[in-house]
Tab-separated table of C-alpha atoms and ligand atoms in Angstrom:
chain	number	residue	atom	x	y	z
A	215	UNK	CA	-3.603	-2.882	5.873
A	216	UNK	CA	-5.874	0.682	5.366
A	217	UNK	CA	-5.469	2.156	2.237
A	218	UNK	CA	-6.478	5.311	0.523
A	219	UNK	CA	-6.853	5.168	-3.008
A	220	UNK	CA	-7.313	8.133	-4.743
A	221	UNK	CA	-8.287	9.367	-8.731
A	222	UNK	CA	-8.454	11.776	-10.927
A	223	UNK	CA	-9.870	11.263	-14.050
A	224	UNK	CA	-11.187	13.046	-17.282
A	225	UNK	CA	-13.065	10.507	-19.154
A	226	UNK	CA	-13.206	7.458	-17.060
A	227	UNK	CA	-9.697	5.553	-17.861
A	228	UNK	CA	-8.148	6.619	-14.362
A	229	UNK	CA	-11.634	5.696	-13.000
A	230	UNK	CA	-11.651	2.197	-14.368
A	231	UNK	CA	-7.808	1.611	-13.467
A	232	UNK	CA	-8.996	2.429	-10.005
A	233	UNK	CA	-11.517	-0.232	-9.841
A	234	UNK	CA	-9.426	-2.155	-11.007
A	235	UNK	CA	-7.074	-1.740	-8.489
A	236	UNK	CA	-9.293	-1.403	-5.453
A	237	UNK	CA	-10.760	-5.055	-6.812
A	238	UNK	CA	-7.596	-6.849	-6.268
A	239	UNK	CA	-7.101	-4.767	-2.850
A	240	UNK	CA	-9.840	-6.119	-2.000
A	241	UNK	CA	-9.621	-9.460	-2.752
A	242	UNK	CA	-6.532	-9.385	-0.625
A	243	UNK	CA	-8.406	-8.631	2.484
A	244	UNK	CA	-7.533	-5.392	2.546
A	245	UNK	CA	-9.713	-1.888	3.795
A	246	UNK	CA	-10.036	0.593	0.821
A	247	UNK	CA	-11.134	3.978	1.019
A	248	UNK	CA	-11.837	5.162	-2.604
A	249	UNK	CA	-12.473	8.208	-4.035
A	250	UNK	CA	-12.241	10.935	-6.861
A	251	UNK	CA	-10.150	13.454	-6.053
A	252	UNK	CA	-12.525	15.906	-8.204
A	253	UNK	CA	-15.178	15.128	-5.372
A	254	UNK	CA	-13.121	14.733	-2.046
A	255	UNK	CA	-14.143	18.028	-0.955
A	256	UNK	CA	-17.853	16.350	-0.314
A	257	UNK	CA	-15.916	14.262	1.891
A	258	UNK	CA	-13.641	15.510	3.801
A	259	UNK	CA	-13.469	13.099	6.880
A	260	UNK	CA	-11.660	10.600	4.785
A	261	UNK	CA	-8.599	12.729	4.737
A	262	UNK	CA	-8.878	13.026	8.592
A	263	UNK	CA	-7.753	9.312	9.187
A	264	UNK	CA	-3.903	7.364	8.834
A	265	UNK	CA	-3.667	4.963	6.085
A	266	UNK	CA	-0.825	2.737	6.121
A	267	UNK	CA	-0.387	3.180	2.319
A	268	UNK	CA	-1.858	5.737	-0.236
A	269	UNK	CA	-2.265	4.851	-4.101
A	270	UNK	CA	-2.637	7.649	-6.042
A	271	UNK	CA	-3.863	7.240	-9.847
A	272	UNK	CA	-4.089	9.959	-12.653
A	273	UNK	CA	-4.001	10.479	-16.186
A	274	UNK	CA	-1.539	13.201	-17.688
A	275	UNK	CA	-2.029	16.133	-19.480
A	276	UNK	CA	0.151	17.727	-22.467
A	277	UNK	CA	3.174	17.802	-22.194
A	278	UNK	CA	3.426	14.973	-19.556
A	279	UNK	CA	1.971	17.645	-17.027
A	280	UNK	CA	0.316	16.939	-14.006
A	281	UNK	CA	-3.812	17.666	-14.780
A	282	UNK	CA	-4.886	20.382	-12.200
A	283	UNK	CA	-7.331	18.487	-10.062
A	284	UNK	CA	-4.488	16.152	-9.048
A	285	UNK	CA	-2.302	18.788	-8.041
A	286	UNK	CA	-5.069	20.391	-6.072
A	287	UNK	CA	-5.628	17.385	-4.518
A	288	UNK	CA	-0.999	16.554	-3.632
A	289	UNK	CA	-1.362	20.339	-2.171
A	290	UNK	CA	-4.136	19.272	-0.167
A	291	UNK	CA	-2.356	16.467	1.090
A	292	UNK	CA	0.572	18.961	2.166
A	293	UNK	CA	-1.664	20.615	4.348
A	294	UNK	CA	-2.845	18.049	6.603
A	295	UNK	CA	-1.575	17.679	9.955
A	296	UNK	CA	1.475	15.157	9.934
A	297	UNK	CA	0.192	12.250	11.041
A	298	UNK	CA	-2.440	12.321	8.137
A	299	UNK	CA	0.141	12.896	5.814
A	300	UNK	CA	1.244	10.196	3.021
A	301	UNK	CA	4.188	8.059	4.110
A	302	UNK	CA	3.894	5.266	1.967
A	303	UNK	CA	3.010	6.480	-1.780
A	304	UNK	CA	2.370	4.759	-5.037
A	305	UNK	CA	1.731	5.953	-8.478
A	306	UNK	CA	-0.601	4.330	-11.397
A	307	UNK	CA	-1.899	6.328	-14.230
A	308	UNK	CA	-3.252	5.962	-17.935
A	309	UNK	CA	-1.826	7.538	-21.172
A	310	UNK	CA	-1.579	7.671	-24.565
A	311	UNK	CA	2.338	6.758	-26.228
A	312	UNK	CA	0.809	8.765	-28.980
A	313	UNK	CA	1.704	11.932	-27.341
A	314	UNK	CA	5.359	10.976	-27.697
A	315	UNK	CA	6.956	8.390	-25.350
A	316	UNK	CA	9.212	10.885	-23.779
A	317	UNK	CA	5.276	12.199	-22.044
A	318	UNK	CA	3.583	8.885	-21.376
A	319	UNK	CA	2.254	9.038	-18.328
A	320	UNK	CA	4.002	11.602	-17.165
A	321	UNK	CA	2.222	13.040	-14.433
A	322	UNK	CA	3.632	9.770	-12.627
A	323	UNK	CA	7.188	10.511	-13.627
A	324	UNK	CA	6.466	14.046	-11.857
A	325	UNK	CA	4.588	13.308	-8.577
A	326	UNK	CA	7.080	10.075	-8.205
A	327	UNK	CA	9.854	12.922	-8.326
A	328	UNK	CA	7.844	14.796	-6.139
A	329	UNK	CA	7.372	12.303	-3.827
A	330	UNK	CA	10.762	10.352	-3.915
A	331	UNK	CA	9.085	7.377	-3.859
A	332	UNK	CA	10.419	3.821	-4.349
A	333	UNK	CA	7.646	2.326	-5.113
A	334	UNK	CA	7.089	0.830	-9.041
A	335	UNK	CA	5.055	2.700	-11.545
A	336	UNK	CA	1.906	2.047	-12.833
A	337	UNK	CA	1.676	3.509	-16.702
A	338	UNK	CA	-1.336	2.192	-18.451
A	339	UNK	CA	-2.098	2.647	-22.560
A	340	UNK	CA	-5.612	4.577	-22.202
A	341	UNK	CA	-8.730	2.208	-20.823
A	342	UNK	CA	-7.231	-0.636	-19.239
A	343	UNK	CA	-9.120	-3.525	-20.554
A	344	UNK	CA	-8.435	-7.819	-20.965
A	345	UNK	CA	-6.604	-10.029	-19.204
A	346	UNK	CA	-3.600	-8.179	-20.783
A	347	UNK	CA	-4.377	-5.190	-18.261
A	348	UNK	CA	-5.904	-7.072	-15.496
A	349	UNK	CA	-2.431	-9.019	-15.173
A	350	UNK	CA	-0.468	-5.719	-15.341
A	351	UNK	CA	-2.508	-4.524	-12.456
A	352	UNK	CA	-2.325	-7.571	-10.516
A	353	UNK	CA	1.479	-7.751	-10.974
A	354	UNK	CA	2.015	-4.024	-9.920
A	355	UNK	CA	-0.484	-4.600	-6.796
A	356	UNK	CA	1.610	-7.605	-5.232
A	357	UNK	CA	4.486	-5.734	-6.243
A	358	UNK	CA	3.772	-2.598	-3.657
A	359	UNK	CA	1.754	-4.692	-1.337
A	360	UNK	CA	5.212	-6.634	-0.766
A	361	UNK	CA	7.361	-3.531	-0.648
A	362	UNK	CA	5.085	-2.386	2.165
A	363	UNK	CA	5.267	-4.983	4.084
A	364	UNK	CA	9.161	-4.803	3.815
A	365	UNK	CA	8.963	-1.052	5.009
A	366	UNK	CA	8.679	0.347	8.559
A	367	UNK	CA	5.967	0.664	10.283
A	368	UNK	CA	4.006	4.360	9.134
B	124	FMN	C1	-4.927	17.934	-23.744
B	124	FMN	C2	-4.578	16.433	-23.631
B	124	FMN	C3	-2.907	16.451	-23.251
B	124	FMN	C4	-2.544	14.841	-23.418
B	124	FMN	N1	-1.519	14.858	-23.003
B	124	FMN	C5	-0.821	13.718	-22.555
B	124	FMN	C6	0.358	13.114	-22.490
B	124	FMN	O1	1.679	14.406	-22.829
B	124	FMN	N2	1.104	12.155	-22.131
B	124	FMN	C7	0.181	11.060	-22.192
B	124	FMN	O2	0.412	10.097	-21.486
B	124	FMN	N3	-1.339	11.271	-21.799
B	124	FMN	C8	-1.236	12.270	-22.260
B	124	FMN	N4	-3.016	12.881	-23.207
B	124	FMN	C9	-3.905	11.565	-22.710
B	124	FMN	C10	-4.935	11.160	-21.549
B	124	FMN	O3	-3.596	11.277	-20.352
B	124	FMN	C11	-5.068	9.343	-21.565
B	124	FMN	O4	-6.280	9.577	-22.655
B	124	FMN	C12	-5.720	9.105	-20.040
B	124	FMN	O5	-6.023	8.166	-20.172
B	124	FMN	C13	-6.537	9.630	-20.071
B	124	FMN	O6	-7.153	9.700	-18.510
B	124	FMN	P1	-8.525	9.719	-18.180
B	124	FMN	O7	-9.948	8.800	-18.708
B	124	FMN	O8	-8.843	9.031	-16.376
B	124	FMN	O9	-9.395	11.340	-18.298
B	124	FMN	C14	-3.076	13.976	-22.946
B	124	FMN	C15	-5.251	13.789	-23.140
B	124	FMN	C16	-5.387	15.002	-23.388
B	124	FMN	C17	-6.563	15.644	-23.287
């Protein structure tokens, strides 16, 4: 499958999560375009393509909010011609439980509601490192790919 992997990251945690997701997808033989949403202005051609699956990754701001960079990117996606707009969207991200469990990775809950996606969410505590994070990411990637395979064509 052709997959767009787009992430927003302030201090590197979500960038590392995206790198690990990318590795899992590449190991499964998928064609992945990975972008940081804050630099996508430099790569407009990436958005002028059709993808079988969109993976959006983000950190979470105060009180579970979606960061401005990801909100801008979502708005940008919504303005694309219909054939380039995402139809299968899975969300992942990093956050911190110390901000309160009700806000933990809240941006993912908000984006999931916006997109009405039924793909599973991947919520990671801060920087993914170690075997536990890798297992969590591998299981999420496998679940997303299985669900996408069962869905109708893009
Ligand atoms: C001002 C501020 C507010 C935050 N609020 C939340 C929050 O409500 N929920 C949460 O899960 N994480 C919150 N965080 C933590 C970040 O989402 C978390 O550190 C994340 O891993 C950062 O990802 P990044 O390194 O990719 O930027 C907040 C961080 C900052 C700086």
